Amino acid sequence: ERKDPASKFSVVPYLHHFSHGLKNVSNRYKVDLVFSAPQKIGRICPLIIQKAGSSVKAGCKTNHVHSFIPCKIGTVYMIPLSCGKVYAGQSGRCINIRLQEHLRSLSSSNATFYHLANHCHSCGCNPHFIDTVILSRHHIRTTREIIEGFHINR
């Protein structure tokens, strides 16, 4: 806590080890040094500080043979299943392209490689692709994966 409001101070980004030495030097010259965090959670996951989906432009240029829901790019989505469970996923591409891939995986002989197809084959349920809900939108893959993980663990 600063005693004199008119005293000199400086704000610099925190870099481990370097910042400690800089703090020692600044103390010799009676300059208060304040560190800022370069990796704040708000910068790592911009969804926290802005409205969900505002940074992702809607615009699919693909002419789909079958559109289950309106096209959106960079989504975290939830597919309801007839057994009452839901499947959560994410994609940086158009949601309808991803849903078409899920549909094709249901008839694939390698269903064990696809989580949704594997569940549907073992449970006997069916996905309701037309009832797919967009949970969130973001252009950064890591952010989408964090949001997807949150919805999977709910």
mmCIF file with all atom_site columns, N, CA and C in Angstrom, residues 46-75:
data_model
loop_
_atom_site.group_PDB
_atom_site.id
_atom_site.type_symbol
_atom_site.label_atom_id
_atom_site.label_alt_id
_atom_site.label_comp_id
_atom_site.label_asym_id
_atom_site.label_entity_id
_atom_site.label_seq_id
_atom_site.pdbx_PDB_ins_code
_atom_site.Cartn_x
_atom_site.Cartn_y
_atom_site.Cartn_z
_atom_site.occupancy
_atom_site.B_iso_or_equiv
_atom_site.pdbx_formal_charge
_atom_site.auth_seq_id
_atom_site.auth_comp_id
_atom_site.auth_asym_id
_atom_site.auth_atom_id
_atom_site.pdbx_PDB_model_num
ATOM 1  N N  . PRO A 1 46 ? -12.095 -15.189 -24.086 1.00 0.00 ? 46 PRO A N  1
ATOM 2  C CA . PRO A 1 46 ? -12.822 -13.947 -24.302 1.00 0.00 ? 46 PRO A CA 1
ATOM 3  C C  . PRO A 1 46 ? -14.329 -14.053 -24.105 1.00 0.00 ? 46 PRO A C  1
ATOM 4  N N  . LEU A 1 47 ? -14.861 -15.272 -24.079 1.00 0.00 ? 47 LEU A N  1
ATOM 5  C CA . LEU A 1 47 ? -16.298 -15.444 -23.884 1.00 0.00 ? 47 LEU A CA 1
ATOM 6  C C  . LEU A 1 47 ? -16.757 -14.856 -22.556 1.00 0.00 ? 47 LEU A C  1
ATOM 7  N N  . ILE A 1 48 ? -15.863 -14.838 -21.570 1.00 0.00 ? 48 ILE A N  1
ATOM 8  C CA . ILE A 1 48 ? -16.215 -14.344 -20.250 1.00 0.00 ? 48 ILE A CA 1
ATOM 9  C C  . ILE A 1 48 ? -16.542 -12.859 -20.288 1.00 0.00 ? 48 ILE A C  1
ATOM 10 N N  . ILE A 1 49 ? -15.851 -12.096 -21.126 1.00 0.00 ? 49 ILE A N  1
ATOM 11 C CA . ILE A 1 49 ? -16.039 -10.651 -21.115 1.00 0.00 ? 49 ILE A CA 1
ATOM 12 C C  . ILE A 1 49 ? -16.910 -10.130 -22.251 1.00 0.00 ? 49 ILE A C  1
ATOM 13 N N  . GLN A 1 50 ? -17.328 -10.971 -23.141 1.00 0.00 ? 50 GLN A N  1
ATOM 14 C CA . GLN A 1 50 ? -18.205 -10.505 -24.194 1.00 0.00 ? 50 GLN A CA 1
ATOM 15 C C  . GLN A 1 50 ? -19.375 -11.451 -24.386 1.00 0.00 ? 50 GLN A C  1
ATOM 16 N N  . LYS A 1 51 ? -20.402 -10.934 -24.978 1.00 0.00 ? 51 LYS A N  1
ATOM 17 C CA . LYS A 1 51 ? -21.602 -11.733 -25.203 1.00 0.00 ? 51 LYS A CA 1
ATOM 18 C C  . LYS A 1 51 ? -21.265 -12.950 -26.051 1.00 0.00 ? 51 LYS A C  1
ATOM 19 N N  . ALA A 1 52 ? -21.809 -14.079 -25.697 1.00 0.00 ? 52 ALA A N  1
ATOM 20 C CA . ALA A 1 52 ? -21.516 -15.335 -26.401 1.00 0.00 ? 52 ALA A CA 1
ATOM 21 C C  . ALA A 1 52 ? -21.856 -15.204 -27.879 1.00 0.00 ? 52 ALA A C  1
ATOM 22 N N  . GLY A 1 53 ? -20.878 -15.564 -28.698 1.00 0.00 ? 53 GLY A N  1
ATOM 23 C CA . GLY A 1 53 ? -21.103 -15.591 -30.129 1.00 0.00 ? 53 GLY A CA 1
ATOM 24 C C  . GLY A 1 53 ? -20.952 -14.278 -30.856 1.00 0.00 ? 53 GLY A C  1
ATOM 25 N N  . SER A 1 54 ? -20.697 -13.183 -30.161 1.00 0.00 ? 54 SER A N  1
ATOM 26 C CA . SER A 1 54 ? -20.641 -11.901 -30.842 1.00 0.00 ? 54 SER A CA 1
ATOM 27 C C  . SER A 1 54 ? -19.424 -11.759 -31.734 1.00 0.00 ? 54 SER A C  1
ATOM 28 N N  . SER A 1 55 ? -18.374 -12.557 -31.488 1.00 0.00 ? 55 SER A N  1
ATOM 29 C CA . SER A 1 55 ? -17.155 -12.420 -32.275 1.00 0.00 ? 55 SER A CA 1
ATOM 30 C C  . SER A 1 55 ? -17.105 -13.379 -33.457 1.00 0.00 ? 55 SER A C  1
ATOM 31 N N  . VAL A 1 56 ? -18.121 -14.197 -33.624 1.00 0.00 ? 56 VAL A N  1
ATOM 32 C CA . VAL A 1 56 ? -18.119 -15.167 -34.716 1.00 0.00 ? 56 VAL A CA 1
ATOM 33 C C  . VAL A 1 56 ? -19.103 -14.697 -35.775 1.00 0.00 ? 56 VAL A C  1
ATOM 34 N N  . LYS A 1 57 ? -18.614 -14.568 -36.988 1.00 0.00 ? 57 LYS A N  1
ATOM 35 C CA . LYS A 1 57 ? -19.496 -14.140 -38.069 1.00 0.00 ? 57 LYS A CA 1
ATOM 36 C C  . LYS A 1 57 ? -20.286 -15.332 -38.582 1.00 0.00 ? 57 LYS A C  1
ATOM 37 N N  . ALA A 1 58 ? -21.590 -15.141 -38.721 1.00 0.00 ? 58 ALA A N  1
ATOM 38 C CA . ALA A 1 58 ? -22.415 -16.187 -39.314 1.00 0.00 ? 58 ALA A CA 1
ATOM 39 C C  . ALA A 1 58 ? -22.275 -16.054 -40.816 1.00 0.00 ? 58 ALA A C  1
ATOM 40 N N  . GLY A 1 59 ? -21.938 -17.108 -41.467 1.00 0.00 ? 59 GLY A N  1
ATOM 41 C CA . GLY A 1 59 ? -21.807 -17.019 -42.906 1.00 0.00 ? 59 GLY A CA 1
ATOM 42 C C  . GLY A 1 59 ? -21.251 -18.292 -43.480 1.00 0.00 ? 59 GLY A C  1
ATOM 43 N N  . CYS A 1 60 ? -22.134 -19.178 -43.856 1.00 0.00 ? 60 CYS A N  1
ATOM 44 C CA . CYS A 1 60 ? -21.706 -20.417 -44.484 1.00 0.00 ? 60 CYS A CA 1
ATOM 45 C C  . CYS A 1 60 ? -21.962 -20.263 -45.973 1.00 0.00 ? 60 CYS A C  1
ATOM 46 N N  . LYS A 1 61 ? -20.931 -20.487 -46.756 1.00 0.00 ? 61 LYS A N  1
ATOM 47 C CA . LYS A 1 61 ? -21.057 -20.329 -48.199 1.00 0.00 ? 61 LYS A CA 1
ATOM 48 C C  . LYS A 1 61 ? -21.372 -21.653 -48.896 1.00 0.00 ? 61 LYS A C  1
ATOM 49 N N  . THR A 1 62 ? -21.576 -22.710 -48.106 1.00 0.00 ? 62 THR A N  1
ATOM 50 C CA . THR A 1 62 ? -21.863 -24.025 -48.667 1.00 0.00 ? 62 THR A CA 1
ATOM 51 C C  . THR A 1 62 ? -23.352 -24.156 -48.969 1.00 0.00 ? 62 THR A C  1
ATOM 52 N N  . ASN A 1 63 ? -23.661 -24.706 -50.124 1.00 0.00 ? 63 ASN A N  1
ATOM 53 C CA . ASN A 1 63 ? -25.049 -24.983 -50.477 1.00 0.00 ? 63 ASN A CA 1
ATOM 54 C C  . ASN A 1 63 ? -25.341 -26.416 -50.038 1.00 0.00 ? 63 ASN A C  1
ATOM 55 N N  . HIS A 1 64 ? -25.924 -26.588 -48.852 1.00 0.00 ? 64 HIS A N  1
ATOM 56 C CA . HIS A 1 64 ? -26.143 -27.906 -48.270 1.00 0.00 ? 64 HIS A CA 1
ATOM 57 C C  . HIS A 1 64 ? -27.290 -28.639 -48.953 1.00 0.00 ? 64 HIS A C  1
ATOM 58 N N  . VAL A 1 65 ? -27.109 -29.936 -49.146 1.00 0.00 ? 65 VAL A N  1
ATOM 59 C CA . VAL A 1 65 ? -28.184 -30.774 -49.670 1.00 0.00 ? 65 VAL A CA 1
ATOM 60 C C  . VAL A 1 65 ? -29.292 -30.842 -48.630 1.00 0.00 ? 65 VAL A C  1
ATOM 61 N N  . HIS A 1 66 ? -28.903 -30.964 -47.364 1.00 0.00 ? 66 HIS A N  1
ATOM 62 C CA . HIS A 1 66 ? -29.870 -31.026 -46.273 1.00 0.00 ? 66 HIS A CA 1
ATOM 63 C C  . HIS A 1 66 ? -29.362 -30.178 -45.116 1.00 0.00 ? 66 HIS A C  1
ATOM 64 N N  . SER A 1 67 ? -30.121 -29.162 -44.749 1.00 0.00 ? 67 SER A N  1
ATOM 65 C CA . SER A 1 67 ? -29.778 -28.337 -43.592 1.00 0.00 ? 67 SER A CA 1
ATOM 66 C C  . SER A 1 67 ? -30.689 -28.727 -42.442 1.00 0.00 ? 67 SER A C  1
ATOM 67 N N  . PHE A 1 68 ? -30.084 -29.203 -41.363 1.00 0.00 ? 68 PHE A N  1
ATOM 68 C CA . PHE A 1 68 ? -30.865 -29.578 -40.188 1.00 0.00 ? 68 PHE A CA 1
ATOM 69 C C  . PHE A 1 68 ? -31.334 -28.337 -39.436 1.00 0.00 ? 68 PHE A C  1
ATOM 70 N N  . ILE A 1 69 ? -30.412 -27.393 -39.260 1.00 0.00 ? 69 ILE A N  1
ATOM 71 C CA . ILE A 1 69 ? -30.695 -26.149 -38.534 1.00 0.00 ? 69 ILE A CA 1
ATOM 72 C C  . ILE A 1 69 ? -30.037 -25.006 -39.307 1.00 0.00 ? 69 ILE A C  1
ATOM 73 N N  . PRO A 1 70 ? -30.328 -23.742 -38.975 1.00 0.00 ? 70 PRO A N  1
ATOM 74 C CA . PRO A 1 70 ? -29.663 -22.627 -39.674 1.00 0.00 ? 70 PRO A CA 1
ATOM 75 C C  . PRO A 1 70 ? -28.137 -22.700 -39.522 1.00 0.00 ? 70 PRO A C  1
ATOM 76 N N  . CYS A 1 71 ? -27.435 -22.384 -40.588 1.00 0.00 ? 71 CYS A N  1
ATOM 77 C CA . CYS A 1 71 ? -25.971 -22.479 -40.603 1.00 0.00 ? 71 CYS A CA 1
ATOM 78 C C  . CYS A 1 71 ? -25.333 -21.516 -39.608 1.00 0.00 ? 71 CYS A C  1
ATOM 79 N N  . LYS A 1 72 ? -24.362 -22.036 -38.887 1.00 0.00 ? 72 LYS A N  1
ATOM 80 C CA . LYS A 1 72 ? -23.547 -21.238 -37.970 1.00 0.00 ? 72 LYS A CA 1
ATOM 81 C C  . LYS A 1 72 ? -22.150 -21.840 -38.000 1.00 0.00 ? 72 LYS A C  1
ATOM 82 N N  . ILE A 1 73 ? -21.150 -20.998 -37.884 1.00 0.00 ? 73 ILE A N  1
ATOM 83 C CA . ILE A 1 73 ? -19.757 -21.441 -37.904 1.00 0.00 ? 73 ILE A CA 1
ATOM 84 C C  . ILE A 1 73 ? -19.143 -21.194 -36.532 1.00 0.00 ? 73 ILE A C  1
ATOM 85 N N  . GLY A 1 74 ? -18.266 -22.102 -36.088 1.00 0.00 ? 74 GLY A N  1
ATOM 86 C CA . GLY A 1 74 ? -17.581 -21.946 -34.800 1.00 0.00 ? 74 GLY A CA 1
ATOM 87 C C  . GLY A 1 74 ? -18.531 -22.136 -33.637 1.00 0.00 ? 74 GLY A C  1
ATOM 88 N N  . THR A 1 75 ? -19.090 -23.336 -33.506 1.00 0.00 ? 75 THR A N  1
ATOM 89 C CA . THR A 1 75 ? -20.141 -23.563 -32.514 1.00 0.00 ? 75 THR A CA 1
ATOM 90 C C  . THR A 1 75 ? -19.797 -24.656 -31.508 1.00 0.00 ? 75 THR A C  1
#
